[in-house]
mmCIF file of C-alpha atoms and ligand atoms in Angstrom:
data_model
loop_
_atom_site.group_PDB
_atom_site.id
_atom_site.type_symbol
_atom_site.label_atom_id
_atom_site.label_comp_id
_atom_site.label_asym_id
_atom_site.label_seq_id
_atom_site.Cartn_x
_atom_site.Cartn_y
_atom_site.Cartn_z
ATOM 1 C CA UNK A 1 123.443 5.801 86.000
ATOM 2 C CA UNK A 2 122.102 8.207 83.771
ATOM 3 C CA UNK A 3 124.127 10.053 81.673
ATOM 4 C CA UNK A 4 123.756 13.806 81.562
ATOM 5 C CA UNK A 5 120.869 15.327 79.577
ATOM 6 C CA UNK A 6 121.602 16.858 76.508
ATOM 7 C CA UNK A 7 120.991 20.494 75.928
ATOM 8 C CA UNK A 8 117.883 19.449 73.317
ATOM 9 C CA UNK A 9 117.088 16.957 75.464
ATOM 10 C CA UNK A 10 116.997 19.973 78.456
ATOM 11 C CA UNK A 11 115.180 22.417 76.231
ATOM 12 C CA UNK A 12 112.403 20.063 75.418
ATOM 13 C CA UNK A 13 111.723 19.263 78.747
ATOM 14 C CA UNK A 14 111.908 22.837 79.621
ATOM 15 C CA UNK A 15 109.757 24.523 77.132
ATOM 16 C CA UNK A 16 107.628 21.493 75.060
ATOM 17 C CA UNK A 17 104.678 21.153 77.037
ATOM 18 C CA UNK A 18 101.309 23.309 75.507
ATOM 19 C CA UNK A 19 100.756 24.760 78.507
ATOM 20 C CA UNK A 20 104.018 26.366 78.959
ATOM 21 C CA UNK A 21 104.146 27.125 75.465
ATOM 22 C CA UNK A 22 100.723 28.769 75.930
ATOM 23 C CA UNK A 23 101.800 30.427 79.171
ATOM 24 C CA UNK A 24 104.923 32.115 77.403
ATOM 25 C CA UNK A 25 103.095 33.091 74.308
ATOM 26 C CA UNK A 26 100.535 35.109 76.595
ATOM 27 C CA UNK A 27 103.583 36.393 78.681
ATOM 28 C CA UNK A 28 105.222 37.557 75.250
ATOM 29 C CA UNK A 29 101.992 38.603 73.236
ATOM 30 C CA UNK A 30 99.457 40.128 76.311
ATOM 31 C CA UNK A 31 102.250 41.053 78.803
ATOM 32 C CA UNK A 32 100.877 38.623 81.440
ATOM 33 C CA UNK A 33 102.475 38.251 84.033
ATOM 34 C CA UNK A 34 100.082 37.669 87.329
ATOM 35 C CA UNK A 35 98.345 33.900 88.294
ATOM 36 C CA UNK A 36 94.365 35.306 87.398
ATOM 37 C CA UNK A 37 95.054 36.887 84.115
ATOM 38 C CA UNK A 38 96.820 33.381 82.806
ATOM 39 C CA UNK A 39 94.126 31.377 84.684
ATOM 40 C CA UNK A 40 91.399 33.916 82.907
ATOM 41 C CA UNK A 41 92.679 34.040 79.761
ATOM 42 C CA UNK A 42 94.253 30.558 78.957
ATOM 43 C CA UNK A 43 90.820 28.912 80.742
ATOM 44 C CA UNK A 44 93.566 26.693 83.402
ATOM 45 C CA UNK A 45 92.895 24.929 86.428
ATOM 46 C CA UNK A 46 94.464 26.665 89.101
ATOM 47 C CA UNK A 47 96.317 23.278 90.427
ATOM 48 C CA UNK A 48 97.485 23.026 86.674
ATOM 49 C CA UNK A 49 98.654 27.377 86.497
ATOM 50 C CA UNK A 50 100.452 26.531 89.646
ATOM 51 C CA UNK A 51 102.666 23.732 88.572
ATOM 52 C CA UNK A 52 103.529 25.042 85.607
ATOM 53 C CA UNK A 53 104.292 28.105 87.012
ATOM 54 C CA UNK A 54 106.148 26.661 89.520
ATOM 55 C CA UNK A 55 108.222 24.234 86.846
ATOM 56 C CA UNK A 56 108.894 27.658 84.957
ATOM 57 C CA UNK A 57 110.189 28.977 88.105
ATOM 58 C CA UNK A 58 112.610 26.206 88.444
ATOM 59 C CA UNK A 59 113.602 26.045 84.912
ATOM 60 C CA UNK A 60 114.263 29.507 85.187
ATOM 61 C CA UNK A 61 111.590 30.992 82.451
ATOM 62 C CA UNK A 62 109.952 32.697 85.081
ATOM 63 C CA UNK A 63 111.137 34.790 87.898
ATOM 64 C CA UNK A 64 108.829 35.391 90.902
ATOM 65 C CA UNK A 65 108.431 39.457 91.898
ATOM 66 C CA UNK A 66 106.438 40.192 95.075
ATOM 67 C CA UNK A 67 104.057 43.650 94.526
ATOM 68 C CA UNK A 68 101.403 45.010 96.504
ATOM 69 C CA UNK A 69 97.415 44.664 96.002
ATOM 70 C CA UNK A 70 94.785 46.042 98.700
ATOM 71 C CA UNK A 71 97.568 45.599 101.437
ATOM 72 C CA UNK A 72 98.352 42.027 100.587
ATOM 73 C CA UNK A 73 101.707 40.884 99.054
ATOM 74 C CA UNK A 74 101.121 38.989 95.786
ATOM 75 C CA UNK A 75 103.508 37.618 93.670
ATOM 76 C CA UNK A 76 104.335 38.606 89.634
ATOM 77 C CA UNK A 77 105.989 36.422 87.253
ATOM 78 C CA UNK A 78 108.421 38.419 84.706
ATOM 79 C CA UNK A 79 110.460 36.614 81.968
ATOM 80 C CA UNK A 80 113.874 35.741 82.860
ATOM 81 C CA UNK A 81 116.393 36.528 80.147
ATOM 82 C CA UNK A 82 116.581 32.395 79.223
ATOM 83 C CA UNK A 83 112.764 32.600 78.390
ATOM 84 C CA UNK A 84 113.271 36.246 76.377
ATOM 85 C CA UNK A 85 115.378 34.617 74.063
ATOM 86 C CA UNK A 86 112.981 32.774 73.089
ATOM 87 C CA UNK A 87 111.618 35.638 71.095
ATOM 88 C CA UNK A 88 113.144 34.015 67.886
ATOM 89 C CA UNK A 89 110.903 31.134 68.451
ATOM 90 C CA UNK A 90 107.272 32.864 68.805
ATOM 91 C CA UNK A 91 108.277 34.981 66.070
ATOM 92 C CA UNK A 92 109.295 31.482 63.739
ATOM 93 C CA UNK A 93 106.451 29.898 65.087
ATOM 94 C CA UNK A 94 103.735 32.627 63.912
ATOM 95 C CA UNK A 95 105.606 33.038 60.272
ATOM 96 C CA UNK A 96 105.134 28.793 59.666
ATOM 97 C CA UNK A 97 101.667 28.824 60.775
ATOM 98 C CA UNK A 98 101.175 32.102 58.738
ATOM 99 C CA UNK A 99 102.232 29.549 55.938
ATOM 100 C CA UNK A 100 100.819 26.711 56.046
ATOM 101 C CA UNK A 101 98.163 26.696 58.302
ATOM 102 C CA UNK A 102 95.037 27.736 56.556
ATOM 103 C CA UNK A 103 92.875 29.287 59.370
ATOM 104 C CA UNK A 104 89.132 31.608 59.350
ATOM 105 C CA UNK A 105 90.220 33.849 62.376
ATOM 106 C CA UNK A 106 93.496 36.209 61.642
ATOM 107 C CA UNK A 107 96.906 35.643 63.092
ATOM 108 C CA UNK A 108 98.764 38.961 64.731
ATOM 109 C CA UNK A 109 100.321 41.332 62.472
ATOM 110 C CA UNK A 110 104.064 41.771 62.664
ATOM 111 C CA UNK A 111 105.378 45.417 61.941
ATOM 112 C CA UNK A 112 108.800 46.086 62.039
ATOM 113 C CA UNK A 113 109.712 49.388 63.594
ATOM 114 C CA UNK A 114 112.682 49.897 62.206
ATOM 115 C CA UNK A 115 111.346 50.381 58.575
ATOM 116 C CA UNK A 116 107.313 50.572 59.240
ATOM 117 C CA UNK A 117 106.020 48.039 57.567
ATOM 118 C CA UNK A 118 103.772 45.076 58.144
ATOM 119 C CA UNK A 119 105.848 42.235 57.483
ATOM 120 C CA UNK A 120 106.829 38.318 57.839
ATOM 121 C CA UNK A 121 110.635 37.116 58.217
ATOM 122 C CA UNK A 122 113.181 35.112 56.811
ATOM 123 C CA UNK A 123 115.928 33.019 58.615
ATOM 124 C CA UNK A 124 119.078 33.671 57.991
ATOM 125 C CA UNK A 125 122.648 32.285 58.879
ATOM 126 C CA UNK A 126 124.374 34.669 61.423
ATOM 127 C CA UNK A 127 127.697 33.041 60.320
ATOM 128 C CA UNK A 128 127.981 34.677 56.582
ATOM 129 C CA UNK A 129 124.770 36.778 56.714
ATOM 130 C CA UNK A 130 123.066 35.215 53.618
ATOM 131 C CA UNK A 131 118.988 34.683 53.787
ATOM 132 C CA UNK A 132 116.708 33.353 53.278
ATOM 133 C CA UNK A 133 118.486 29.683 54.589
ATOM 134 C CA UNK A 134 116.022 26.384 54.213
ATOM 135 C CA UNK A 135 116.688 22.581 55.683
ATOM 136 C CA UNK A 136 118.280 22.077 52.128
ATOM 137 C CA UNK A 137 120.728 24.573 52.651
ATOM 138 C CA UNK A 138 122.091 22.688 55.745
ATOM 139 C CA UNK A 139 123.045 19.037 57.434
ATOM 140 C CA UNK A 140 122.727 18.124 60.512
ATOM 141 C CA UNK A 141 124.178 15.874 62.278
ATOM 142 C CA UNK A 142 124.244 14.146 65.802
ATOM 143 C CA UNK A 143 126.894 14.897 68.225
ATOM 144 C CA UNK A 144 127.881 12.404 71.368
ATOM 145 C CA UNK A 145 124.820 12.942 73.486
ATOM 146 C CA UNK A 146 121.396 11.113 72.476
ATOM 147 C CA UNK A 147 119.126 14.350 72.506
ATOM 148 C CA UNK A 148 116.345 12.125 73.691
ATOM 149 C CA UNK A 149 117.491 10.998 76.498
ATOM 150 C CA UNK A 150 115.295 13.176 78.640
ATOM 151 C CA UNK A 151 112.152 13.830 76.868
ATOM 152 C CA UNK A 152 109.972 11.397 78.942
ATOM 153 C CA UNK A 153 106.426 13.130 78.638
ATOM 154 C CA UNK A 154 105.283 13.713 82.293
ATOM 155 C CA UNK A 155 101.917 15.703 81.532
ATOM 156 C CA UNK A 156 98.936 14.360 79.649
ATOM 157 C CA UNK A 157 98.422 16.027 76.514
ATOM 158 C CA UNK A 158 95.615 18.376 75.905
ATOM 159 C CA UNK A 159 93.994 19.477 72.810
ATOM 160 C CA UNK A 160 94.072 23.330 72.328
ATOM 161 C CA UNK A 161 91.514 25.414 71.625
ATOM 162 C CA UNK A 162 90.148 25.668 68.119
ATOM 163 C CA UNK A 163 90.140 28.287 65.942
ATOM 164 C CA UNK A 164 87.497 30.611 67.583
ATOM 165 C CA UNK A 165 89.671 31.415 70.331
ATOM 166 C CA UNK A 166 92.014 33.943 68.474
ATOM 167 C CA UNK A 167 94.586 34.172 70.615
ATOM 168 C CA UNK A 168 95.309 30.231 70.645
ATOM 169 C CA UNK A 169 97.117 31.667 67.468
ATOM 170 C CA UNK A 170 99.455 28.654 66.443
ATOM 171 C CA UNK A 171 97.131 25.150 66.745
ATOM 172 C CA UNK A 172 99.200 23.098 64.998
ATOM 173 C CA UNK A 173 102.853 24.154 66.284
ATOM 174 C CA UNK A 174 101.484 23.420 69.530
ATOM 175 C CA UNK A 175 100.453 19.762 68.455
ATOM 176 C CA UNK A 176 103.830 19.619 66.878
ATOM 177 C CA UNK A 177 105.746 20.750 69.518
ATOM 178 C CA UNK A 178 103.374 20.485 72.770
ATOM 179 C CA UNK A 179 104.785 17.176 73.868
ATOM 180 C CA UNK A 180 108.136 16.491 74.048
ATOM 181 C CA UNK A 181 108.433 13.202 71.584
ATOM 182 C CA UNK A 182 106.361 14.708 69.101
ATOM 183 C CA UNK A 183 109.300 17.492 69.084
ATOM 184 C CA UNK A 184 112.004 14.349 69.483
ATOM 185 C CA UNK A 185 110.451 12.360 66.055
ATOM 186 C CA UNK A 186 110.182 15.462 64.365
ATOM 187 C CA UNK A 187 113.895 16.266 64.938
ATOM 188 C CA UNK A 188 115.000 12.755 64.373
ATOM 189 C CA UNK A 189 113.186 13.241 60.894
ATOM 190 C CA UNK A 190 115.480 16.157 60.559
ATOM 191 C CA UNK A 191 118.637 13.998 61.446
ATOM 192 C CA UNK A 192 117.446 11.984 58.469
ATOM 193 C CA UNK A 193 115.631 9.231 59.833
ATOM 194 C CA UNK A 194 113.047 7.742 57.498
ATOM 195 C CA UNK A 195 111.728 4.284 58.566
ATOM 196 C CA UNK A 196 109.692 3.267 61.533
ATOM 197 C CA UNK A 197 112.665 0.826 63.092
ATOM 198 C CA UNK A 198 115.389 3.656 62.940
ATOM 199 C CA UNK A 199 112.790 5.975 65.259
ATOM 200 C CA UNK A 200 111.961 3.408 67.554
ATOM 201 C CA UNK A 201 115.548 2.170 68.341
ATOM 202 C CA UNK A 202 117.368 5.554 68.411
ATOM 203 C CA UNK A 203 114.623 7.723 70.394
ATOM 204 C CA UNK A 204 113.514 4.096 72.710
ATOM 205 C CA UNK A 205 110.382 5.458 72.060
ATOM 206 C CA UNK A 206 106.977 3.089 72.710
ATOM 207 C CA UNK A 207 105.558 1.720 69.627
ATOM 208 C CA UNK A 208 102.084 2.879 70.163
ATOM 209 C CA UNK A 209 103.517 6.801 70.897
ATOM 210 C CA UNK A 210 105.336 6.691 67.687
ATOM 211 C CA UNK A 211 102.750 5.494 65.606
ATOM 212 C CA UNK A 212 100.374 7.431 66.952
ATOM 213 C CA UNK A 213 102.191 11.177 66.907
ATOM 214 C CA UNK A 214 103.842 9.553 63.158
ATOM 215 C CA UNK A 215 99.877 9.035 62.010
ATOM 216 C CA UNK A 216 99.054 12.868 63.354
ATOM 217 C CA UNK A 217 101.679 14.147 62.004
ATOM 218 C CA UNK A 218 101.199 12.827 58.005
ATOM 219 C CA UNK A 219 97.543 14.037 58.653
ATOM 220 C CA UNK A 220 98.872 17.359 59.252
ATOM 221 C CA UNK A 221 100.948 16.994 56.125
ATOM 222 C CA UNK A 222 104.615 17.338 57.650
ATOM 223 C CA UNK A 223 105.272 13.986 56.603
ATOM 224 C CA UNK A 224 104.137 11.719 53.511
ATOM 225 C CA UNK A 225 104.060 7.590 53.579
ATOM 226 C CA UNK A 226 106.762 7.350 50.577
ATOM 227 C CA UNK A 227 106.735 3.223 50.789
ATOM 228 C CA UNK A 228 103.752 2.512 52.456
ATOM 229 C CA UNK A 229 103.359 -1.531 53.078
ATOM 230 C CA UNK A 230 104.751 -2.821 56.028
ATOM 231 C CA UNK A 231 107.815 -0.735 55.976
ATOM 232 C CA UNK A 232 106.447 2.465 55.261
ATOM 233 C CA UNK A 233 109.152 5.032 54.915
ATOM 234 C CA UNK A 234 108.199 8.842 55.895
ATOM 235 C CA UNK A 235 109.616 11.563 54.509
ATOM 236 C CA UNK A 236 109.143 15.137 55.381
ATOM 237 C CA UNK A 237 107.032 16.858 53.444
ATOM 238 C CA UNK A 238 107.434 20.818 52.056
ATOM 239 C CA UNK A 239 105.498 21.771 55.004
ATOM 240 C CA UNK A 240 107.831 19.576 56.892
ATOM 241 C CA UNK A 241 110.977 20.511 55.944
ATOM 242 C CA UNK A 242 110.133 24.458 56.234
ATOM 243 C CA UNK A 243 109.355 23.229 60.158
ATOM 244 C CA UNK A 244 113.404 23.733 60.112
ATOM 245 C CA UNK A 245 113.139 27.050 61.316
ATOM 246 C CA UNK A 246 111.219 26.414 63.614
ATOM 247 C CA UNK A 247 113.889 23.738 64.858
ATOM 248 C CA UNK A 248 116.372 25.627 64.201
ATOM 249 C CA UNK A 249 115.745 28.194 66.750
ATOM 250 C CA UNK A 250 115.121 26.033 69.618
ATOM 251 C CA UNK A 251 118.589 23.805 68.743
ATOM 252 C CA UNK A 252 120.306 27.365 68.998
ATOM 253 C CA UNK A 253 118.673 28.292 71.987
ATOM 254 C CA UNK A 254 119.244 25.151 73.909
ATOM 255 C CA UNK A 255 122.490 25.483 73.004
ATOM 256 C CA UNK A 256 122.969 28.562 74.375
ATOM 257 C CA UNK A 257 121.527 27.839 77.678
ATOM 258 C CA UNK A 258 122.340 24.476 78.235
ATOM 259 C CA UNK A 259 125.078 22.228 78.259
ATOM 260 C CA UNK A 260 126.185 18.571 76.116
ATOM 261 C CA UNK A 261 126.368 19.436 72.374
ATOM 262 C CA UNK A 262 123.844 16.958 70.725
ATOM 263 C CA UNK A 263 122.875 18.174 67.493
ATOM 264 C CA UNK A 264 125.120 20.673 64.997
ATOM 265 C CA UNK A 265 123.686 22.244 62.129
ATOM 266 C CA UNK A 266 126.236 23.449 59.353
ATOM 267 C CA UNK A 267 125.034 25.828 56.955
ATOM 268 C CA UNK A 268 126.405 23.951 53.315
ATOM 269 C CA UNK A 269 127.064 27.544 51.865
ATOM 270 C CA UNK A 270 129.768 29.033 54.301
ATOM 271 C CA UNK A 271 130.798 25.597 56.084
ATOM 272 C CA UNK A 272 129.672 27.315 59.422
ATOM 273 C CA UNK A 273 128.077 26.174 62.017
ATOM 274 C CA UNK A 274 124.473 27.443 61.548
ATOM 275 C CA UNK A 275 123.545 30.018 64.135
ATOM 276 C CA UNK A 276 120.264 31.417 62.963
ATOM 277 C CA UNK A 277 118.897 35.038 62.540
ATOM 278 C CA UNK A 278 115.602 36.949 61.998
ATOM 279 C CA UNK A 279 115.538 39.401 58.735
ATOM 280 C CA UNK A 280 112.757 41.394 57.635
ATOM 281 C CA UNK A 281 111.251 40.496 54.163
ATOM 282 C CA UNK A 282 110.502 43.939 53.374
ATOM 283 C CA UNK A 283 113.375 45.730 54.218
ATOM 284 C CA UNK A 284 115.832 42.670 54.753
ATOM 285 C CA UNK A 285 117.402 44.082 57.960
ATOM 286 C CA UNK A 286 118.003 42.016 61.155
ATOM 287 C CA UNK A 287 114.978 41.944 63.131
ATOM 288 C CA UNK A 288 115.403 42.882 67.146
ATOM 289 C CA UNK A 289 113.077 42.210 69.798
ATOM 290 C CA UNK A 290 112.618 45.658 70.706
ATOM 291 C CA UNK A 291 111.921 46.959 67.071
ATOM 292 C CA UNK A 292 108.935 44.769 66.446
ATOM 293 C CA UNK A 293 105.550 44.262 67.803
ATOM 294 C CA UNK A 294 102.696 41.987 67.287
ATOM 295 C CA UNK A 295 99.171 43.487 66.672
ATOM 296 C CA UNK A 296 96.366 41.298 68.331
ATOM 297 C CA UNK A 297 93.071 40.790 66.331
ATOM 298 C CA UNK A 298 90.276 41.947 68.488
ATOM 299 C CA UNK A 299 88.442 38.419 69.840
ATOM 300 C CA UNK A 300 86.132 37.722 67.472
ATOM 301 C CA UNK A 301 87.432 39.496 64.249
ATOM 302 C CA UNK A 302 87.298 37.359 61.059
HETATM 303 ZN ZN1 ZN B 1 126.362 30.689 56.532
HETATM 304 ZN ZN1 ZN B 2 111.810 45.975 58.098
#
């Protein structure tokens, strides 16, 4: 029998899919929230909208609302409060790609408005309150779950839009994170594995997946061949390791919304388990999710 899934391993499955990722950001970003203006925007099949949509319903990310049109009832989609949490995430997501991800069409402005200002953000550790807080400031380790226990990719993967569409915003999170063992090897490089072996028997991943998303993912420059030969040992790059916030976010939401403990992060400085927080660069106070806003580029803009 299976054991249970882990709450990574429930996340992942819940939230690591492009589409859904794509389907969220428009939710969070553009307000959507009705079947045409995701199928419009995002370019979907309408078989494809519907089962995500109706996964997201399940999952409880999305929460059906019936309204009125022309005298027919029509049904709404509105962010439950699991999938507004995952404010934290978009807002991680758009500061790494703001980063490293050199790009000709603009990414959203962030303003704070609490203080004003145009801004970017720095993690923190709710636990003492110090920021900014990098992968070298903390361990982590495994707990008694495997967190990959459930990430068995049910969707074929899809490339994103490039660059022209501006509101596909985040191109390479999406690779990084849009199938669920791409976000498995990339958090098994955070627990410290290294060498192809130590993937392949902890995550019982295929050989050809893990090659392949281990290849894609040293040509995006998150990891680097340190002992290439027939061995080759990966490490994760600068770009890599700053991915950690990223991570870090999701580990804390999954933890929060689902159950089995399968990864802990300590922060080294207070001893604390690492429970991450948003701060403001310019004015270094706590970012909320109702004192902020995105500004979309018009389409088009350079
Ligand atoms: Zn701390
Ligand atoms: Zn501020």
């Amino acid at each position: 029998m299976a054991e249970r899934p882990s709450a990574i391993g429930q996340a992942l499955l819940a939230i690591c899919d492009q589409w859904t990722l794509l389907i969220l950001q428009r939710a969070f970003l553009l307000h959507i929230r009705r079947f045409a203006d995701w199928r419009d925007e995002l370019g979907m099949s309408e078989s494809v909208l519907a089962n995500r949509l109706k996964e997201m319903v399940a999952g409880d990310l999305l929460r059906p609302v019936p309204y009125r049109e022309q005298g027919r009832t029509r049904t709404e989609y509105l962010l439950t409060e699991r999938a507004i949490e995952l404010w934290p995430l978009l807002v991680e997501i758009w500061s790494w790609e703001r980063r490293w991800v050199p790009r000709r069409v603009g990414l959203p402005e962030l303003t704070h408005d609490a203080c004003g200002n145009r801004t970017d953000v720095e993690l923190g550790c709710e636990s003492c309150g110090q920021a900014p807080v990098t992968a070298r400031d903390t361990v982590t380790v495994r707990g008694e779950a495997t967190f990959a226990q459930v990430t068995v990719p049910r969707h074929h993967r899809r490339t994103v839009r490039g660059e022209r569409d501006p509101l596909s915003y985040f191109p390479e999170t999406f690779e990084l994170l849009g199938d669920r063992w791409s976000t498995v090897i990339l958090a098994a490089a955070f627990l410290g594995m290294r060498r192809f072996a130590d993937f392949q028997s902890e995550l019982g991943v295929a050989p050809s997946v893990l090659s392949h998303r281990l290849r894609r993912f040293t040509e995006l420059g998150v990891l680097a061949v340190e002992e290439p030969g027939a061995r080759p040992r990966y490490r994760l790059t600068d770009k890599g390791l700053d991915f950690f916030g990223i991570f870090a976010v999701i580990v804390d939401w999954a933890q929060r919304w689902y159950s089995g403990t399968d990864l802990e992060i300590t922060h080294r400085t207070c001893g604390k388990p690492f429970r991450p927080y948003l701060r403001c660069r310019s004015c270094g106070h706590p970012l909320r999710r109702t004192a902020m806003h995105f500004a979309i580029p018009p389409a088009g803009a350079q």
